[in-house]
Coordinates of N, CA and C in Angstrom, one line a residue:
M1 N 50.6 10.8 -22.1 CA 49.2 10.8 -22.0 C 48.6 9.5 -21.4
D2 N 49.1 8.4 -21.9 CA 48.6 7.1 -21.4 C 48.8 6.9 -19.9
S3 N 50.0 7.3 -19.4 CA 50.2 7.1 -18.0 C 49.3 8.1 -17.2
F4 N 49.0 9.3 -17.7 CA 48.1 10.2 -17.0 C 46.7 9.7 -16.9
A5 N 46.2 9.1 -18.0 CA 44.8 8.6 -18.1 C 44.6 7.2 -17.6
Q6 N 45.7 6.5 -17.2 CA 45.6 5.2 -16.7 C 44.7 5.0 -15.6
G7 N 43.8 4.0 -15.7 CA 42.8 3.8 -14.7 C 41.5 4.4 -15.0
Y8 N 41.4 5.3 -16.0 CA 40.2 6.0 -16.3 C 39.6 5.5 -17.7
D9 N 40.2 4.5 -18.3 CA 39.8 4.0 -19.6 C 38.4 3.3 -19.4
D10 N 37.5 3.6 -20.3 CA 36.2 2.9 -20.3 C 35.5 3.0 -19.0
Y11 N 35.6 4.2 -18.4 CA 34.9 4.4 -17.1 C 34.1 5.7 -17.2
L12 N 32.8 5.5 -17.1 CA 31.8 6.6 -17.2 C 31.8 7.4 -15.9
Q13 N 32.1 8.7 -16.0 CA 32.2 9.5 -14.8 C 31.0 10.5 -14.8
S14 N 30.6 10.8 -13.6 CA 29.6 11.9 -13.5 C 30.2 13.2 -13.8
P15 N 29.5 14.1 -14.5 CA 30.1 15.4 -14.8 C 30.4 16.2 -13.5
L16 N 31.6 16.8 -13.5 CA 31.9 17.7 -12.4 C 31.1 19.0 -12.5
Q17 N 30.7 19.5 -11.3 CA 30.0 20.8 -11.3 C 30.7 21.7 -10.3
P18 N 32.0 22.2 -10.6 CA 32.8 22.9 -9.7 C 32.2 24.3 -9.3
L19 N 31.3 24.8 -10.1 CA 30.6 26.1 -9.7 C 29.6 25.8 -8.6
M20 N 29.0 24.7 -8.7 CA 27.9 24.3 -7.7 C 28.5 23.6 -6.5
D21 N 29.4 22.6 -6.7 CA 30.0 21.8 -5.7 C 31.4 22.1 -5.4
N22 N 31.8 22.0 -4.2 CA 33.3 22.2 -3.8 C 34.0 20.9 -4.2
L23 N 35.0 21.0 -5.0 CA 35.8 19.8 -5.3 C 36.6 19.3 -4.1
D24 N 36.8 18.0 -4.1 CA 37.6 17.4 -3.0 C 39.1 17.4 -3.4
S25 N 39.9 17.2 -2.4 CA 41.4 17.3 -2.6 C 41.9 16.3 -3.7
Q26 N 41.3 15.1 -3.7 CA 41.7 14.1 -4.7 C 41.4 14.6 -6.1
T27 N 40.3 15.3 -6.3 CA 40.0 15.8 -7.7 C 41.0 16.8 -8.1
Y28 N 41.4 17.7 -7.1 CA 42.4 18.7 -7.5 C 43.7 18.0 -7.8
E29 N 44.0 17.0 -7.1 CA 45.3 16.3 -7.3 C 45.4 15.7 -8.7
I30 N 44.2 15.2 -9.2 CA 44.2 14.6 -10.5 C 44.4 15.7 -11.6
F31 N 43.8 16.9 -11.4 CA 44.0 18.0 -12.3 C 45.4 18.5 -12.3
E32 N 46.0 18.5 -11.1 CA 47.4 19.1 -11.0 C 48.5 18.1 -11.5
K33 N 48.1 16.9 -11.9 CA 49.1 16.0 -12.4 C 49.5 16.2 -13.8
D34 N 48.9 17.2 -14.5 CA 49.1 17.5 -15.9 C 50.2 18.6 -16.0
P35 N 51.5 18.2 -16.1 CA 52.5 19.2 -16.2 C 52.5 20.0 -17.5
V36 N 52.1 19.5 -18.6 CA 52.1 20.2 -19.8 C 51.1 21.4 -19.8
K37 N 49.9 21.2 -19.2 CA 49.0 22.2 -19.1 C 49.5 23.4 -18.3
Y38 N 50.2 23.2 -17.2 CA 50.7 24.3 -16.4 C 51.9 25.0 -17.0
A39 N 52.7 24.2 -17.8 CA 53.8 24.8 -18.5 C 53.2 25.7 -19.6
Q40 N 52.1 25.4 -20.3 CA 51.5 26.2 -21.3 C 50.9 27.5 -20.7
Y41 N 50.3 27.3 -19.5 CA 49.8 28.5 -18.8 C 51.0 29.5 -18.5
E42 N 52.1 28.9 -18.0 CA 53.2 29.7 -17.7 C 53.7 30.5 -18.9
K43 N 53.8 29.8 -20.0 CA 54.3 30.5 -21.2 C 53.4 31.6 -21.6
A44 N 52.1 31.3 -21.6 CA 51.1 32.3 -22.0 C 51.1 33.5 -21.1
I45 N 51.3 33.3 -19.8 CA 51.3 34.4 -18.8 C 52.6 35.2 -19.0
S46 N 53.7 34.5 -19.2 CA 55.0 35.2 -19.5 C 54.9 36.1 -20.7
K47 N 54.3 35.6 -21.8 CA 54.1 36.3 -23.0 C 53.2 37.6 -22.8
A48 N 52.2 37.4 -22.0 CA 51.3 38.5 -21.7 C 52.0 39.6 -20.9
L49 N 52.8 39.2 -20.0 CA 53.6 40.1 -19.2 C 54.6 40.9 -20.0
L50 N 55.3 40.2 -20.9 CA 56.3 40.8 -21.8 C 55.6 41.7 -22.8
D51 N 54.4 41.4 -23.2 CA 53.7 42.2 -24.1 C 53.2 43.5 -23.5
R52 N 52.8 43.3 -22.2 CA 52.2 44.5 -21.5 C 53.2 45.5 -21.0
V53 N 54.4 45.0 -20.5 CA 55.4 45.8 -19.9 C 56.7 45.7 -20.7
T54 N 57.1 46.9 -21.3 CA 58.3 46.9 -22.1 C 59.6 46.7 -21.2
E55 N 60.7 46.4 -21.8 CA 61.9 46.2 -21.1 C 62.3 47.5 -20.3
D56 N 62.1 48.6 -20.8 CA 62.5 49.9 -20.1 C 61.5 50.2 -19.0
Q57 N 60.3 49.6 -18.9 CA 59.3 49.8 -17.9 C 59.4 48.8 -16.8
K58 N 60.1 47.7 -17.0 CA 60.0 46.5 -16.1 C 60.3 46.8 -14.6
E59 N 61.0 47.8 -14.3 CA 61.3 48.1 -12.8 C 60.3 49.1 -12.3
D60 N 59.4 49.7 -13.1 CA 58.5 50.7 -12.7 C 57.0 50.3 -12.7
V61 N 56.7 49.3 -13.6 CA 55.3 49.0 -13.8 C 55.0 47.6 -13.1
T62 N 54.0 47.6 -12.3 CA 53.5 46.4 -11.7 C 52.2 45.9 -12.3
T63 N 52.2 44.7 -12.7 CA 51.0 44.1 -13.4 C 50.1 43.4 -12.3
V64 N 48.8 43.7 -12.3 CA 47.9 43.1 -11.4 C 47.3 41.8 -12.1
V65 N 47.6 40.7 -11.5 CA 47.1 39.4 -12.1 C 46.1 38.8 -11.1
M66 N 45.0 38.4 -11.6 CA 44.0 37.8 -10.8 C 43.8 36.4 -11.3
V67 N 44.0 35.4 -10.4 CA 43.8 34.0 -10.7 C 42.5 33.7 -10.0
V68 N 41.4 33.5 -10.8 CA 40.1 33.3 -10.3 C 39.8 31.8 -10.5
G69 N 39.3 31.2 -9.3 CA 39.2 29.8 -9.3 C 40.6 29.2 -9.1
A70 N 41.3 29.7 -8.1 CA 42.7 29.4 -7.9 C 43.0 28.0 -7.4
G71 N 41.9 27.3 -7.0 CA 42.1 25.9 -6.5 C 43.2 25.8 -5.4
R72 N 44.1 24.9 -5.6 CA 45.2 24.8 -4.6 C 46.4 25.5 -4.9
G73 N 46.4 26.3 -6.1 CA 47.5 27.2 -6.4 C 48.4 26.9 -7.5
P74 N 48.1 25.9 -8.4 CA 49.1 25.6 -9.5 C 49.2 26.8 -10.5
L75 N 48.1 27.5 -10.7 CA 48.1 28.7 -11.6 C 48.8 29.9 -10.9
V76 N 48.7 29.9 -9.6 CA 49.5 31.0 -8.9 C 51.0 30.7 -9.1
D77 N 51.4 29.4 -8.9 CA 52.8 29.0 -9.1 C 53.2 29.4 -10.5
A78 N 52.4 29.1 -11.5 CA 52.7 29.3 -12.9 C 52.9 30.9 -13.1
T79 N 52.1 31.6 -12.5 CA 52.2 33.1 -12.6 C 53.5 33.6 -12.0
L80 N 53.8 33.1 -10.8 CA 55.0 33.5 -10.1 C 56.3 33.1 -11.0
R81 N 56.3 31.9 -11.5 CA 57.4 31.5 -12.4 C 57.5 32.4 -13.6
A82 N 56.3 32.7 -14.2 CA 56.3 33.6 -15.4 C 56.8 35.0 -15.1
A83 N 56.5 35.5 -13.9 CA 57.0 36.8 -13.5 C 58.5 36.8 -13.3
K84 N 59.0 35.7 -12.7 CA 60.4 35.6 -12.5 C 61.2 35.5 -13.9
S85 N 60.7 34.6 -14.7 CA 61.4 34.4 -16.0 C 61.3 35.6 -16.9
S86 N 60.2 36.3 -16.8 CA 60.1 37.5 -17.7 C 60.7 38.8 -17.0
E87 N 61.1 38.6 -15.8 CA 61.6 39.7 -15.0 C 60.6 40.9 -14.9
R88 N 59.4 40.6 -14.6 CA 58.3 41.6 -14.5 C 57.7 41.6 -13.1
L89 N 57.3 42.7 -12.6 CA 56.7 42.8 -11.3 C 55.2 42.5 -11.4
V90 N 54.7 41.7 -10.4 CA 53.3 41.4 -10.4 C 52.8 41.5 -9.0
V91 N 51.5 41.7 -8.9 CA 50.7 41.6 -7.7 C 49.7 40.6 -8.0
I92 N 49.5 39.5 -7.2 CA 48.6 38.4 -7.5 C 47.5 38.3 -6.5
Y93 N 46.3 38.2 -7.0 CA 45.1 37.9 -6.2 C 44.7 36.5 -6.6
A94 N 44.7 35.6 -5.6 CA 44.2 34.2 -5.8 C 42.8 34.1 -5.2
V95 N 41.8 34.1 -6.0 CA 40.4 34.1 -5.6 C 39.8 32.6 -5.7
E96 N 39.3 32.2 -4.6 CA 38.8 30.8 -4.5 C 37.6 30.7 -3.6
K97 N 36.5 30.0 -4.0 CA 35.3 29.9 -3.2 C 35.3 28.6 -2.3
N98 N 36.1 27.6 -2.7 CA 36.1 26.3 -2.0 C 36.9 26.5 -0.7
P99 N 36.2 26.3 0.5 CA 36.9 26.5 1.8 C 38.1 25.6 2.0
G100 N 38.0 24.4 1.5 CA 39.1 23.4 1.6 C 40.3 23.9 0.9
A101 N 40.1 24.3 -0.3 CA 41.2 24.8 -1.2 C 41.7 26.1 -0.6
V102 N 40.9 27.0 0.0 CA 41.3 28.2 0.6 C 42.3 28.0 1.7
V103 N 42.1 26.9 2.5 CA 43.0 26.6 3.6 C 44.4 26.3 3.0
T104 N 44.4 25.5 1.9 CA 45.7 25.2 1.3 C 46.3 26.5 0.7
L105 N 45.6 27.3 0.1 CA 46.1 28.6 -0.4 C 46.7 29.4 0.7
Q106 N 46.0 29.5 1.8 CA 46.5 30.3 2.9 C 47.8 29.7 3.5
N107 N 47.9 28.4 3.6 CA 49.1 27.8 4.1 C 50.2 28.1 3.1
R108 N 50.0 28.0 1.8 CA 51.0 28.2 0.8 C 51.5 29.7 0.9
Q109 N 50.5 30.6 1.1 CA 50.8 32.0 1.2 C 51.8 32.2 2.4
A110 N 51.4 31.6 3.5 CA 52.3 31.8 4.7 C 53.6 31.1 4.6
E111 N 53.7 30.0 3.9 CA 55.0 29.2 3.9 C 55.8 29.5 2.6
E112 N 55.2 29.8 1.5 CA 55.9 29.9 0.2 C 55.8 31.3 -0.4
W113 N 54.6 31.8 -0.6 CA 54.4 33.0 -1.4 C 54.6 34.3 -0.7
G114 N 54.2 34.4 0.6 CA 54.3 35.6 1.3 C 53.4 36.7 0.8
S115 N 53.9 37.9 0.8 CA 53.1 39.1 0.4 C 52.9 39.2 -1.1
R116 N 53.6 38.4 -1.9 CA 53.4 38.4 -3.3 C 52.0 38.0 -3.8
V117 N 51.3 37.3 -2.9 CA 50.0 36.7 -3.3 C 49.0 37.1 -2.2
T118 N 47.8 37.6 -2.6 CA 46.7 37.9 -1.7 C 45.7 36.8 -1.9
V119 N 45.4 36.1 -0.9 CA 44.3 35.0 -1.0 C 43.0 35.6 -0.7
V120 N 42.0 35.4 -1.6 CA 40.7 36.0 -1.4 C 39.7 34.8 -1.3
S121 N 39.1 34.6 -0.1 CA 38.1 33.5 0.1 C 36.7 34.0 -0.3
C122 N 36.4 33.8 -1.5 CA 35.1 34.4 -2.0 C 34.7 33.8 -3.4
D123 N 33.5 33.8 -3.7 CA 33.0 33.4 -5.0 C 33.3 34.6 -5.9
M124 N 34.0 34.4 -7.0 CA 34.4 35.5 -7.9 C 33.2 36.3 -8.3
R125 N 32.0 35.8 -8.4 CA 30.9 36.5 -8.8 C 30.4 37.6 -7.8
Q126 N 30.8 37.4 -6.5 CA 30.4 38.4 -5.5 C 31.6 39.3 -5.1
W127 N 32.8 39.0 -5.6 CA 34.0 39.7 -5.1 C 34.0 41.1 -5.7
N128 N 34.3 42.1 -4.8 CA 34.5 43.5 -5.3 C 36.1 43.7 -5.2
A129 N 36.7 43.5 -6.3 CA 38.2 43.7 -6.4 C 38.6 45.1 -6.0
P130 N 39.7 45.2 -5.3 CA 40.2 46.5 -4.9 C 40.8 47.3 -6.0
E131 N 41.1 46.6 -7.1 CA 41.7 47.3 -8.3 C 41.3 46.4 -9.5
K132 N 41.5 47.0 -10.7 CA 41.2 46.3 -11.9 C 42.4 45.3 -12.3
A133 N 42.0 44.2 -12.9 CA 43.1 43.2 -13.3 C 43.7 43.7 -14.6
D134 N 45.0 43.5 -14.7 CA 45.6 43.7 -16.0 C 45.6 42.3 -16.8
I135 N 45.7 41.2 -16.0 CA 45.7 39.9 -16.6 C 44.8 39.1 -15.7
L136 N 43.9 38.4 -16.4 CA 42.9 37.5 -15.6 C 43.3 36.0 -16.1
V137 N 43.5 35.2 -15.1 CA 43.9 33.8 -15.3 C 42.9 32.9 -14.7
S138 N 42.4 31.9 -15.5 CA 41.4 31.0 -15.0 C 41.5 29.7 -15.8
E139 N 41.2 28.6 -15.1 CA 41.3 27.3 -15.8 C 39.8 26.8 -15.9
L140 N 39.4 26.7 -17.2 CA 38.1 26.2 -17.4 C 38.0 24.7 -17.1
L141 N 37.2 24.3 -16.2 CA 37.1 22.9 -15.7 C 35.8 22.3 -16.1
G142 N 35.8 21.0 -16.2 CA 34.5 20.3 -16.4 C 34.8 19.0 -17.1
S143 N 33.9 18.1 -16.9 CA 34.0 16.7 -17.5 C 33.6 16.7 -18.9
F144 N 32.8 17.8 -19.3 CA 32.2 17.8 -20.6 C 32.5 19.2 -21.2
G145 N 33.7 19.4 -21.7 CA 34.1 20.7 -22.2 C 34.3 21.6 -21.0
D146 N 33.3 22.6 -20.9 CA 33.3 23.5 -19.7 C 31.9 23.5 -19.2
N147 N 31.7 22.8 -18.1 CA 30.4 22.9 -17.5 C 30.4 23.6 -16.2
E148 N 31.4 24.6 -16.1 CA 31.5 25.3 -14.9 C 31.0 26.7 -15.0
L149 N 30.4 27.1 -16.2 CA 29.9 28.4 -16.5 C 31.0 29.5 -16.4
S150 N 32.3 29.1 -16.6 CA 33.4 30.0 -16.5 C 33.3 31.2 -17.5
P151 N 32.8 31.0 -18.7 CA 32.7 32.2 -19.6 C 31.7 33.2 -19.0
E152 N 30.6 32.7 -18.4 CA 29.7 33.6 -17.8 C 30.2 34.3 -16.6
C153 N 31.0 33.6 -15.8 CA 31.6 34.1 -14.6 C 32.7 35.2 -14.9
L154 N 33.5 34.9 -15.9 CA 34.6 35.8 -16.2 C 34.1 37.0 -16.9

């Protein structure tokens, strides 16, 4: 924890407003440096997949996972790892409103994820999903608890 927070001690920061403002790449990088958080997301997604699809259904049932506010993709990665470790089939929609982050998601889709992930460049509040989500994944962000209005958006 100390090495992660180093340089931010006794430094007053302006609250982030990710719903209103597009975050810059450096801000995403700071959030992505927390390996414990993403490992916990992966565990939770894996448990949800195992709970939703029984062992005898795992080759026949595909779970629709929507990562809303996908950023640059760490939650998409966690979802893909969870699907692999739980041996469950998934279709993933990565929904992101920030044009800079969308470019990164599209590059990752082309180079890493392929057809396993559909990148949606849209504000989640305006998106008409083509199907219902079985699992919805989102990271509540903000400098003061959650000042992103995520509960209202979700």
